[in-house]
Tab-separated table of N, CA, C and O in Angstrom:
chain	number	residue	atom	x	y	z
A	93	MET	N	0.843	-1.169	0.000
A	93	MET	CA	0.000	0.000	0.000
A	93	MET	C	0.889	1.233	0.000
A	93	MET	O	1.987	1.210	0.540
A	94	PHE	N	0.409	2.303	-0.611
A	94	PHE	CA	1.136	3.561	-0.561
A	94	PHE	C	0.158	4.714	-0.570
A	94	PHE	O	-0.992	4.565	-0.966
A	95	THR	N	0.644	5.858	-0.082
A	95	THR	CA	-0.155	7.086	-0.112
A	95	THR	C	0.624	8.143	-0.871
A	95	THR	O	1.855	8.096	-0.939
A	96	ILE	N	-0.099	9.098	-1.445
A	96	ILE	CA	0.503	10.235	-2.138
A	96	ILE	C	-0.135	11.505	-1.592
A	96	ILE	O	-1.366	11.600	-1.529
A	97	GLU	N	0.705	12.451	-1.176
A	97	GLU	CA	0.225	13.744	-0.688
A	97	GLU	C	1.012	14.842	-1.386
A	97	GLU	O	2.222	14.724	-1.564
A	98	HIS	N	0.326	15.906	-1.786
A	98	HIS	CA	0.988	17.035	-2.412
A	98	HIS	C	1.127	18.144	-1.377
A	98	HIS	O	0.134	18.678	-0.886
A	99	GLU	N	2.375	18.458	-1.029
A	99	GLU	CA	2.679	19.525	-0.085
A	99	GLU	C	3.008	20.795	-0.866
A	99	GLU	O	3.042	20.789	-2.094
A	100	PHE	N	3.320	21.872	-0.154
A	100	PHE	CA	3.637	23.152	-0.793
A	100	PHE	C	4.820	23.029	-1.750
A	100	PHE	O	4.762	23.500	-2.877
A	101	ASP	N	5.906	22.398	-1.299
A	101	ASP	CA	7.120	22.356	-2.115
A	101	ASP	C	7.553	20.945	-2.502
A	101	ASP	O	8.649	20.754	-3.026
A	102	SER	N	6.704	19.948	-2.260
A	102	SER	CA	7.098	18.581	-2.605
A	102	SER	C	5.881	17.679	-2.730
A	102	SER	O	4.782	18.028	-2.305
A	103	THR	N	6.116	16.530	-3.326
A	103	THR	CA	5.141	15.451	-3.330
A	103	THR	C	5.675	14.387	-2.393
A	103	THR	O	6.846	14.016	-2.474
A	104	VAL	N	4.837	13.892	-1.489
A	104	VAL	CA	5.259	12.924	-0.486
A	104	VAL	C	4.567	11.587	-0.768
A	104	VAL	O	3.338	11.517	-0.798
A	105	VAL	N	5.375	10.555	-0.980
A	105	VAL	CA	4.864	9.208	-1.171
A	105	VAL	C	5.304	8.388	0.037
A	105	VAL	O	6.473	8.395	0.401
A	106	THR	N	4.376	7.689	0.661
A	106	THR	CA	4.691	6.817	1.787
A	106	THR	C	4.398	5.381	1.379
A	106	THR	O	3.276	5.070	0.964
A	107	LEU	N	5.418	4.522	1.476
A	107	LEU	CA	5.272	3.109	1.160
A	107	LEU	C	5.079	2.346	2.464
A	107	LEU	O	5.912	2.438	3.366
A	108	VAL	N	3.987	1.602	2.562
A	108	VAL	CA	3.646	0.871	3.779
A	108	VAL	C	3.831	-0.622	3.517
A	108	VAL	O	3.288	-1.155	2.551
A	109	ASP	N	4.586	-1.295	4.365
A	109	ASP	CA	4.792	-2.738	4.252
A	109	ASP	C	3.607	-3.435	4.910
A	109	ASP	O	3.437	-3.377	6.123
A	110	GLU	N	2.784	-4.098	4.104
A	110	GLU	CA	1.606	-4.776	4.629
A	110	GLU	C	1.853	-6.253	4.925
A	110	GLU	O	0.953	-6.962	5.345
A	111	GLY	N	3.073	-6.728	4.667
A	111	GLY	CA	3.404	-8.097	5.013
A	111	GLY	C	2.804	-9.144	4.102
A	111	GLY	O	2.640	-10.285	4.508
A	112	GLU	N	2.495	-8.790	2.869
A	112	GLU	CA	1.900	-9.742	1.936
A	112	GLU	C	2.933	-10.684	1.327
A	112	GLU	O	2.586	-11.715	0.782
A	113	ASP	N	4.194	-10.331	1.405
A	113	ASP	CA	5.273	-11.156	0.853
A	113	ASP	C	5.590	-12.259	1.859
A	113	ASP	O	6.084	-12.003	2.948
A	114	THR	N	5.320	-13.497	1.509
A	114	THR	CA	5.525	-14.602	2.446
A	114	THR	C	6.991	-14.894	2.695
A	114	THR	O	7.326	-15.613	3.634
A	115	ASP	N	7.904	-14.348	1.882
A	115	ASP	CA	9.341	-14.554	2.085
A	115	ASP	C	9.884	-13.676	3.210
A	115	ASP	O	10.987	-13.885	3.688
A	116	THR	N	9.135	-12.644	3.615
A	116	THR	CA	9.572	-11.730	4.663
A	116	THR	C	8.784	-12.023	5.934
A	116	THR	O	7.580	-11.778	5.983
A	117	PRO	N	9.456	-12.539	6.967
A	117	PRO	CA	8.728	-12.925	8.183
A	117	PRO	C	8.298	-11.749	9.062
A	117	PRO	O	7.539	-11.932	9.988
A	118	HIS	N	8.795	-10.545	8.785
A	118	HIS	CA	8.446	-9.394	9.621
A	118	HIS	C	8.138	-8.193	8.734
A	118	HIS	O	8.516	-8.157	7.569
A	119	LEU	N	7.461	-7.218	9.310
A	119	LEU	CA	7.142	-5.998	8.579
A	119	LEU	C	8.282	-5.001	8.707
A	119	LEU	O	8.900	-4.891	9.757
A	120	ASN	N	8.547	-4.279	7.627
A	120	ASN	CA	9.536	-3.204	7.658
A	120	ASN	C	8.820	-1.896	7.961
A	120	ASN	O	7.616	-1.761	7.749
A	121	GLU	N	9.574	-0.922	8.457
A	121	GLU	CA	9.018	0.404	8.734
A	121	GLU	C	8.632	1.082	7.425
A	121	GLU	O	9.177	0.776	6.361
A	122	ASP	N	7.711	2.044	7.500
A	122	ASP	CA	7.298	2.795	6.326
A	122	ASP	C	8.493	3.514	5.708
A	122	ASP	O	9.415	3.931	6.413
A	123	VAL	N	8.465	3.678	4.396
A	123	VAL	CA	9.461	4.467	3.679
A	123	VAL	C	8.752	5.715	3.178
A	123	VAL	O	7.715	5.634	2.521
A	124	ILE	N	9.313	6.876	3.505
A	124	ILE	CA	8.721	8.149	3.095
A	124	ILE	C	9.621	8.770	2.032
A	124	ILE	O	10.816	8.959	2.250
A	125	ILE	N	9.015	9.061	0.875
A	125	ILE	CA	9.750	9.631	-0.253
A	125	ILE	C	9.249	11.047	-0.472
A	125	ILE	O	8.059	11.268	-0.679
A	126	ASN	N	10.159	12.018	-0.387
A	126	ASN	CA	9.836	13.423	-0.638
A	126	ASN	C	10.455	13.817	-1.964
A	126	ASN	O	11.685	13.787	-2.105
A	127	ALA	N	9.616	14.194	-2.923
A	127	ALA	CA	10.101	14.611	-4.235
A	127	ALA	C	10.061	16.135	-4.326
A	127	ALA	O	8.987	16.730	-4.385
A	128	PHE	N	11.232	16.746	-4.276
A	128	PHE	CA	11.380	18.195	-4.411
A	128	PHE	C	11.824	18.501	-5.843
A	128	PHE	O	12.153	17.595	-6.602
A	129	ALA	N	11.886	19.765	-6.206
A	129	ALA	CA	12.318	20.148	-7.554
A	129	ALA	C	13.765	19.736	-7.815
A	129	ALA	O	14.100	19.293	-8.914
A	130	GLY	N	14.646	19.847	-6.806
A	130	GLY	CA	16.064	19.596	-7.024
A	130	GLY	C	16.606	18.295	-6.476
A	130	GLY	O	17.774	17.968	-6.683
A	131	CYS	N	15.773	17.530	-5.754
A	131	CYS	CA	16.242	16.255	-5.200
A	131	CYS	C	15.058	15.418	-4.735
A	131	CYS	O	13.940	15.906	-4.644
A	132	VAL	N	15.352	14.172	-4.444
A	132	VAL	CA	14.364	13.264	-3.860
A	132	VAL	C	15.004	12.670	-2.616
A	132	VAL	O	16.161	12.247	-2.648
A	133	THR	N	14.264	12.661	-1.495
A	133	THR	CA	14.794	12.051	-0.277
A	133	THR	C	13.959	10.827	0.076
A	133	THR	O	12.752	10.799	-0.153
A	134	LEU	N	14.627	9.819	0.612
A	134	LEU	CA	13.976	8.618	1.124
A	134	LEU	C	14.306	8.538	2.598
A	134	LEU	O	15.472	8.665	2.975
A	135	GLU	N	13.289	8.342	3.431
A	135	GLU	CA	13.481	8.289	4.881
A	135	GLU	C	12.831	7.031	5.439
A	135	GLU	O	11.748	6.642	4.992
A	136	GLN	N	13.508	6.416	6.402
A	136	GLN	CA	12.940	5.264	7.090
A	136	GLN	C	13.439	5.254	8.524
A	136	GLN	O	14.633	5.410	8.777
A	137	TRP	N	12.512	5.070	9.452
A	137	TRP	CA	12.853	4.991	10.865
A	137	TRP	C	13.459	3.628	11.156
A	137	TRP	O	12.986	2.592	10.678
A	138	ASP	N	14.552	3.623	11.928
A	138	ASP	CA	15.228	2.389	12.327
A	138	ASP	C	14.949	2.159	13.805
A	138	ASP	O	15.474	2.881	14.656
A	139	PRO	N	14.116	1.166	14.146
A	139	PRO	CA	13.781	0.952	15.561
A	139	PRO	C	14.969	0.490	16.393
A	139	PRO	O	14.981	0.680	17.605
A	140	ARG	N	15.999	-0.076	15.756
A	140	ARG	CA	17.172	-0.536	16.512
A	140	ARG	C	17.978	0.634	17.061
A	140	ARG	O	18.534	0.562	18.147
A	141	THR	N	18.047	1.722	16.276
A	141	THR	CA	18.824	2.887	16.698
A	141	THR	C	17.945	4.053	17.132
A	141	THR	O	18.448	5.065	17.598
A	142	ASP	N	16.621	3.917	16.936
A	142	ASP	CA	15.666	4.976	17.239
A	142	ASP	C	16.008	6.258	16.482
A	142	ASP	O	15.928	7.352	17.029
A	143	GLN	N	16.410	6.107	15.220
A	143	GLN	CA	16.756	7.242	14.362
A	143	GLN	C	16.126	7.081	12.992
A	143	GLN	O	15.859	5.962	12.547
A	144	VAL	N	15.912	8.207	12.326
A	144	VAL	CA	15.450	8.191	10.941
A	144	VAL	C	16.679	8.262	10.044
A	144	VAL	O	17.550	9.123	10.233
A	145	HIS	N	16.764	7.350	9.090
A	145	HIS	CA	17.858	7.365	8.119
A	145	HIS	C	17.342	8.026	6.848
A	145	HIS	O	16.232	7.748	6.396
A	146	LYS	N	18.156	8.912	6.268
A	146	LYS	CA	17.742	9.651	5.082
A	146	LYS	C	18.770	9.459	3.966
A	146	LYS	O	19.968	9.529	4.206
A	147	ILE	N	18.255	9.236	2.765
A	147	ILE	CA	19.085	9.155	1.559
A	147	ILE	C	18.584	10.239	0.617
A	147	ILE	O	17.373	10.389	0.418
A	148	THR	N	19.504	11.006	0.030
A	148	THR	CA	19.144	12.057	-0.912
A	148	THR	C	19.660	11.684	-2.297
A	148	THR	O	20.843	11.370	-2.454
A	149	LEU	N	18.755	11.714	-3.283
A	149	LEU	CA	19.102	11.416	-4.670
A	149	LEU	C	18.939	12.665	-5.517
A	149	LEU	O	17.965	13.411	-5.355
A	150	SER	N	19.868	12.885	-6.434
A	150	SER	CA	19.711	13.959	-7.406
A	150	SER	C	18.702	13.498	-8.466
A	150	SER	O	18.405	12.302	-8.564
A	151	PRO	N	18.180	14.430	-9.264
A	151	PRO	CA	17.272	14.016	-10.338
A	151	PRO	C	17.920	12.991	-11.278
A	151	PRO	O	17.254	12.048	-11.713
A	152	ALA	N	19.206	13.139	-11.568
A	152	ALA	CA	19.899	12.183	-12.450
A	152	ALA	C	19.972	10.802	-11.800
A	152	ALA	O	19.775	9.777	-12.471
A	153	GLN	N	20.250	10.751	-10.498
A	153	GLN	CA	20.290	9.462	-9.806
A	153	GLN	C	18.918	8.802	-9.807
A	153	GLN	O	18.805	7.585	-9.964
A	154	LEU	N	17.865	9.588	-9.640
A	154	LEU	CA	16.518	9.040	-9.656
A	154	LEU	C	16.184	8.480	-11.033
A	154	LEU	O	15.605	7.393	-11.145
A	155	ARG	N	16.560	9.187	-12.100
A	155	ARG	CA	16.339	8.672	-13.462
A	155	ARG	C	17.087	7.366	-13.664
A	155	ARG	O	16.552	6.412	-14.233
A	156	ASP	N	18.340	7.311	-13.185
A	156	ASP	CA	19.123	6.080	-13.311
A	156	ASP	C	18.477	4.932	-12.541
A	156	ASP	O	18.416	3.803	-13.029
A	157	LEU	N	17.988	5.199	-11.339
A	157	LEU	CA	17.332	4.169	-10.543
A	157	LEU	C	16.082	3.663	-11.251
A	157	LEU	O	15.850	2.456	-11.336
A	158	THR	N	15.280	4.580	-11.777
A	158	THR	CA	14.070	4.193	-12.486
A	158	THR	C	14.408	3.299	-13.677
A	158	THR	O	13.766	2.275	-13.901
A	159	ALA	N	15.430	3.675	-14.431
A	159	ALA	CA	15.853	2.868	-15.579
A	159	ALA	C	16.389	1.516	-15.124
A	159	ALA	O	16.096	0.480	-15.732
A	160	ALA	N	17.161	1.493	-14.042
A	160	ALA	CA	17.796	0.267	-13.565
A	160	ALA	C	16.775	-0.786	-13.141
A	160	ALA	O	17.025	-1.983	-13.263
A	161	LEU	N	15.628	-0.359	-12.665
A	161	LEU	CA	14.618	-1.311	-12.218
A	161	LEU	C	14.058	-2.137	-13.371
A	161	LEU	O	13.456	-3.184	-13.144
A	162	ASN	N	14.269	-1.671	-14.604
A	162	ASN	CA	13.721	-2.363	-15.770
A	162	ASN	C	14.791	-2.927	-16.693
A	162	ASN	O	14.492	-3.269	-17.834
A	163	LEU	N	16.032	-3.010	-16.229
A	163	LEU	CA	17.131	-3.491	-17.074
A	163	LEU	C	17.738	-4.769	-16.500
A	163	LEU	O	17.686	-5.002	-15.291
A	164	PRO	N	18.339	-5.577	-17.369
A	164	PRO	CA	19.042	-6.766	-16.875
A	164	PRO	C	20.361	-6.377	-16.207
A	164	PRO	O	20.811	-5.230	-16.292
A	165	GLU	N	21.010	-7.345	-15.588
A	165	GLU	CA	22.296	-7.126	-14.930
A	165	GLU	C	23.300	-6.559	-15.923
A	165	GLU	O	23.342	-6.949	-17.085
A	166	GLY	N	24.126	-5.609	-15.466
A	166	GLY	CA	25.135	-5.014	-16.337
A	166	GLY	C	25.576	-3.658	-15.823
A	166	GLY	O	25.183	-3.221	-14.749
A	167	ILE	N	26.405	-2.988	-16.614
A	167	ILE	CA	26.889	-1.645	-16.304
A	167	ILE	C	26.347	-0.717	-17.375
A	167	ILE	O	26.463	-1.006	-18.562
A	168	TYR	N	25.788	0.392	-16.950
A	168	TYR	CA	25.136	1.303	-17.876
A	168	TYR	C	25.546	2.735	-17.583
A	168	TYR	O	25.901	3.077	-16.464
A	169	ARG	N	25.455	3.600	-18.590
A	169	ARG	CA	25.661	5.036	-18.405
A	169	ARG	C	24.482	5.722	-19.074
A	169	ARG	O	24.204	5.485	-20.249
A	170	SER	N	23.782	6.559	-18.317
A	170	SER	CA	22.650	7.282	-18.901
A	170	SER	C	23.161	8.495	-19.664
A	170	SER	O	24.237	9.019	-19.376
A	171	HIS	N	22.388	8.910	-20.621
A	171	HIS	CA	22.745	10.083	-21.427
A	171	HIS	C	21.881	11.253	-20.992
A	171	HIS	O	20.695	11.086	-20.728
A	172	PRO	N	22.459	12.461	-20.921
A	172	PRO	CA	21.661	13.635	-20.549
A	172	PRO	C	20.586	13.872	-21.590
A	172	PRO	O	20.695	13.441	-22.730
A	173	LYS	N	19.526	14.571	-21.173
A	173	LYS	CA	18.439	14.892	-22.110
A	173	LYS	C	18.999	15.604	-23.332
A	173	LYS	O	19.852	16.471	-23.205
A	174	GLY	N	18.489	15.220	-24.487
A	174	GLY	CA	18.927	15.836	-25.729
A	174	GLY	C	20.244	15.297	-26.247
A	174	GLY	O	20.755	15.730	-27.249
A	175	GLY	N	20.849	14.313	-25.544
A	175	GLY	CA	22.146	13.814	-25.965
A	175	GLY	C	22.155	12.468	-26.423
A	175	GLY	O	21.800	11.551	-26.776
């Protein structure tokens, strides 16, 4: 399950682990994705450390990740727009 909310300066997507995957014996914490104009952040609370971990991706990294999810194993280089 996921939710989408439009904030003033970002779009917020929250991914909720509902435990439908029988290979995973436990539920993971929600992942919160904030899409800003200049970056995308992913946040997840870690109950072991009682801290939120944050990863920041540039727009180019996000494009590469999106492409990578649909490609076979290998090494790739993306081309800038118009190139």
